[in-house]
Short mmCIF file of C-alpha atoms in Angstrom, two decimals:
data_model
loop_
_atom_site.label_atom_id
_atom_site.label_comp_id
_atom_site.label_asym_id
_atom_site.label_seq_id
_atom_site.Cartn_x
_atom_site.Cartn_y
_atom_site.Cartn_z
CA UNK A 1 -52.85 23.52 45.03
CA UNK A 2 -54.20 20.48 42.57
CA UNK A 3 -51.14 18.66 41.47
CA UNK A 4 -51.43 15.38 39.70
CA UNK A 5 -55.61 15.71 40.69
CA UNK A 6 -55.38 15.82 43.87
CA UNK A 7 -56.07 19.06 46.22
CA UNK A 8 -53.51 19.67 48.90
CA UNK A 9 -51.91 22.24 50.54
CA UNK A 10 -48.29 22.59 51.47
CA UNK A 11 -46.93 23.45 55.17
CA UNK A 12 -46.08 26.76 55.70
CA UNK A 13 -42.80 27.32 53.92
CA UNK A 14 -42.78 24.67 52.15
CA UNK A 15 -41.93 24.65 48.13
CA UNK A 16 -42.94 22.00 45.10
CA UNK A 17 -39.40 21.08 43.44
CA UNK A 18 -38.80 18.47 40.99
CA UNK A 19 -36.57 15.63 42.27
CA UNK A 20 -33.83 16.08 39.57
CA UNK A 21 -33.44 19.71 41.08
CA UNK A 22 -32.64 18.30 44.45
CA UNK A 23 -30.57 15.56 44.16
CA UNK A 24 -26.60 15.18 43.01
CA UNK A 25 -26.97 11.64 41.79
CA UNK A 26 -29.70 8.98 41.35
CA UNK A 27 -29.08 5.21 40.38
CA UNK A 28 -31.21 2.41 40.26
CA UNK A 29 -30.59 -0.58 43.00
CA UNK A 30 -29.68 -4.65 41.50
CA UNK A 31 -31.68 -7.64 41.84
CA UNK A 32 -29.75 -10.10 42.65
CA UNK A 33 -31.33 -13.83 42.46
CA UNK A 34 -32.17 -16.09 45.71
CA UNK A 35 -29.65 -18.90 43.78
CA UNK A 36 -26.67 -16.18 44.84
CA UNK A 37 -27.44 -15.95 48.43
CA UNK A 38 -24.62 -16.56 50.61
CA UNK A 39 -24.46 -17.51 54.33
CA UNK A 40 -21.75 -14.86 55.02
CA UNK A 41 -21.30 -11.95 52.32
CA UNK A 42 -22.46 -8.50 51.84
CA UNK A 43 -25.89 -7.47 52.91
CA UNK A 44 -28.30 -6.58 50.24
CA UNK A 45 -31.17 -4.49 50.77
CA UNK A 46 -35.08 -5.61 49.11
CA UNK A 47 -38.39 -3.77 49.19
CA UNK A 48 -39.21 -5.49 52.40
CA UNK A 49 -36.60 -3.91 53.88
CA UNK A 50 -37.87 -0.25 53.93
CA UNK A 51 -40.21 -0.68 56.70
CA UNK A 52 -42.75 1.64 57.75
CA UNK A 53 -42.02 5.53 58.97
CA UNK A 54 -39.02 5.61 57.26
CA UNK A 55 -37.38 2.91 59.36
CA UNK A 56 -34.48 0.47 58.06
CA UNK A 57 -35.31 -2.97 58.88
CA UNK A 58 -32.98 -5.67 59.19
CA UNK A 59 -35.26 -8.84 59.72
CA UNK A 60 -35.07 -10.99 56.81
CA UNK A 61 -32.10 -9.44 55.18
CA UNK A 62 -29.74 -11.33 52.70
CA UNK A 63 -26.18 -11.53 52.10
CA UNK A 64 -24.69 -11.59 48.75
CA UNK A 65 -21.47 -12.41 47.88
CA UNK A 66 -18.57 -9.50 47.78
CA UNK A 67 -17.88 -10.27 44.04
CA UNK A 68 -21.11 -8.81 42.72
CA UNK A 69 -22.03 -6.53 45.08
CA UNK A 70 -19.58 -3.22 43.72
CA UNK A 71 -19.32 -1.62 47.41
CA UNK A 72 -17.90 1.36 45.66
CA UNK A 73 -20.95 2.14 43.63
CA UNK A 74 -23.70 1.32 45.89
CA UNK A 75 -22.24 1.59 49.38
CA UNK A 76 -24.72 3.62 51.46
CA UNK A 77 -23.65 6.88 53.14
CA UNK A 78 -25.83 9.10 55.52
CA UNK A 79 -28.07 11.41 54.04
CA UNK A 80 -29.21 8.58 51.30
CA UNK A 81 -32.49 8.46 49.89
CA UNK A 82 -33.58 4.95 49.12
CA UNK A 83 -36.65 4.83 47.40
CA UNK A 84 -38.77 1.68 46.53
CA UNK A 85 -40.01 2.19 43.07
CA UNK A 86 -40.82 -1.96 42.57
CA UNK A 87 -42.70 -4.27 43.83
CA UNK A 88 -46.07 -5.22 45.18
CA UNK A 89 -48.81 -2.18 46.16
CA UNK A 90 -47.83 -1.82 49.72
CA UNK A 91 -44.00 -1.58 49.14
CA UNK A 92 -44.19 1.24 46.12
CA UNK A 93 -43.35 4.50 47.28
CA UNK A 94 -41.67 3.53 50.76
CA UNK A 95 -38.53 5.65 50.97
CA UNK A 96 -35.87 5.79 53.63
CA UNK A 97 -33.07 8.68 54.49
CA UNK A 98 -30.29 6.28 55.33
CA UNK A 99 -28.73 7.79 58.53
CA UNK A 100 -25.18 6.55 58.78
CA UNK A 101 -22.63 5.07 56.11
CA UNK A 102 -23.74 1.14 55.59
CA UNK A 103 -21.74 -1.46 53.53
CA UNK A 104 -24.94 -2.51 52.20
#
């Protein structure tokens, strides 16, 4: 199959879909600047923090404070996609499946 110019073939059984087609809901993440960092808050997930194979990782991760961080929008639940769409070279295109509800 050339998609996009590149030649690949899918696993058996597998199908091309467009994302919009799989998904229920898709919303962009918040920046939120190092000057509203708190000591003890809510964590708040960055680039860096979708580590390699699909792993969460936790070293380095912020806290921001439970006023801006609208837990009932962006609360994680299991089955999640997180996908890094910003950034530097090496941290486009890292996605996660978040595996169990997170008040991140």
């Amino acid at each position: 199959m050339a998609r996009f110019g590149i030649d690949w073939e899918l696993p058996e059984g597998w199908q091309v879909k467009e994302v919009r087609t799989l998904v229920r809901e898709m919303k962009p993440g918040f920046a939120c600047s190092k000057n509203r960092m708190v000591d003890e808050g809510v964590p708040h997930l960055c680039p860096h923090n979708i580590g390699e194979f699909g792993r969460l990782e936790l070293n380095g991760l912020v806290q921001i404070p439970e006023s801006i961080a609208d837990l009932e929008t962006y609360n994680l639940r299991a089955g999640d996609v997180l996908f890094n769409n910003t950034n530097s070279d090496e941290l486009v295109g890292k996605t996660i499946v978040i595996q169990e509800d997170l008040p991140f």
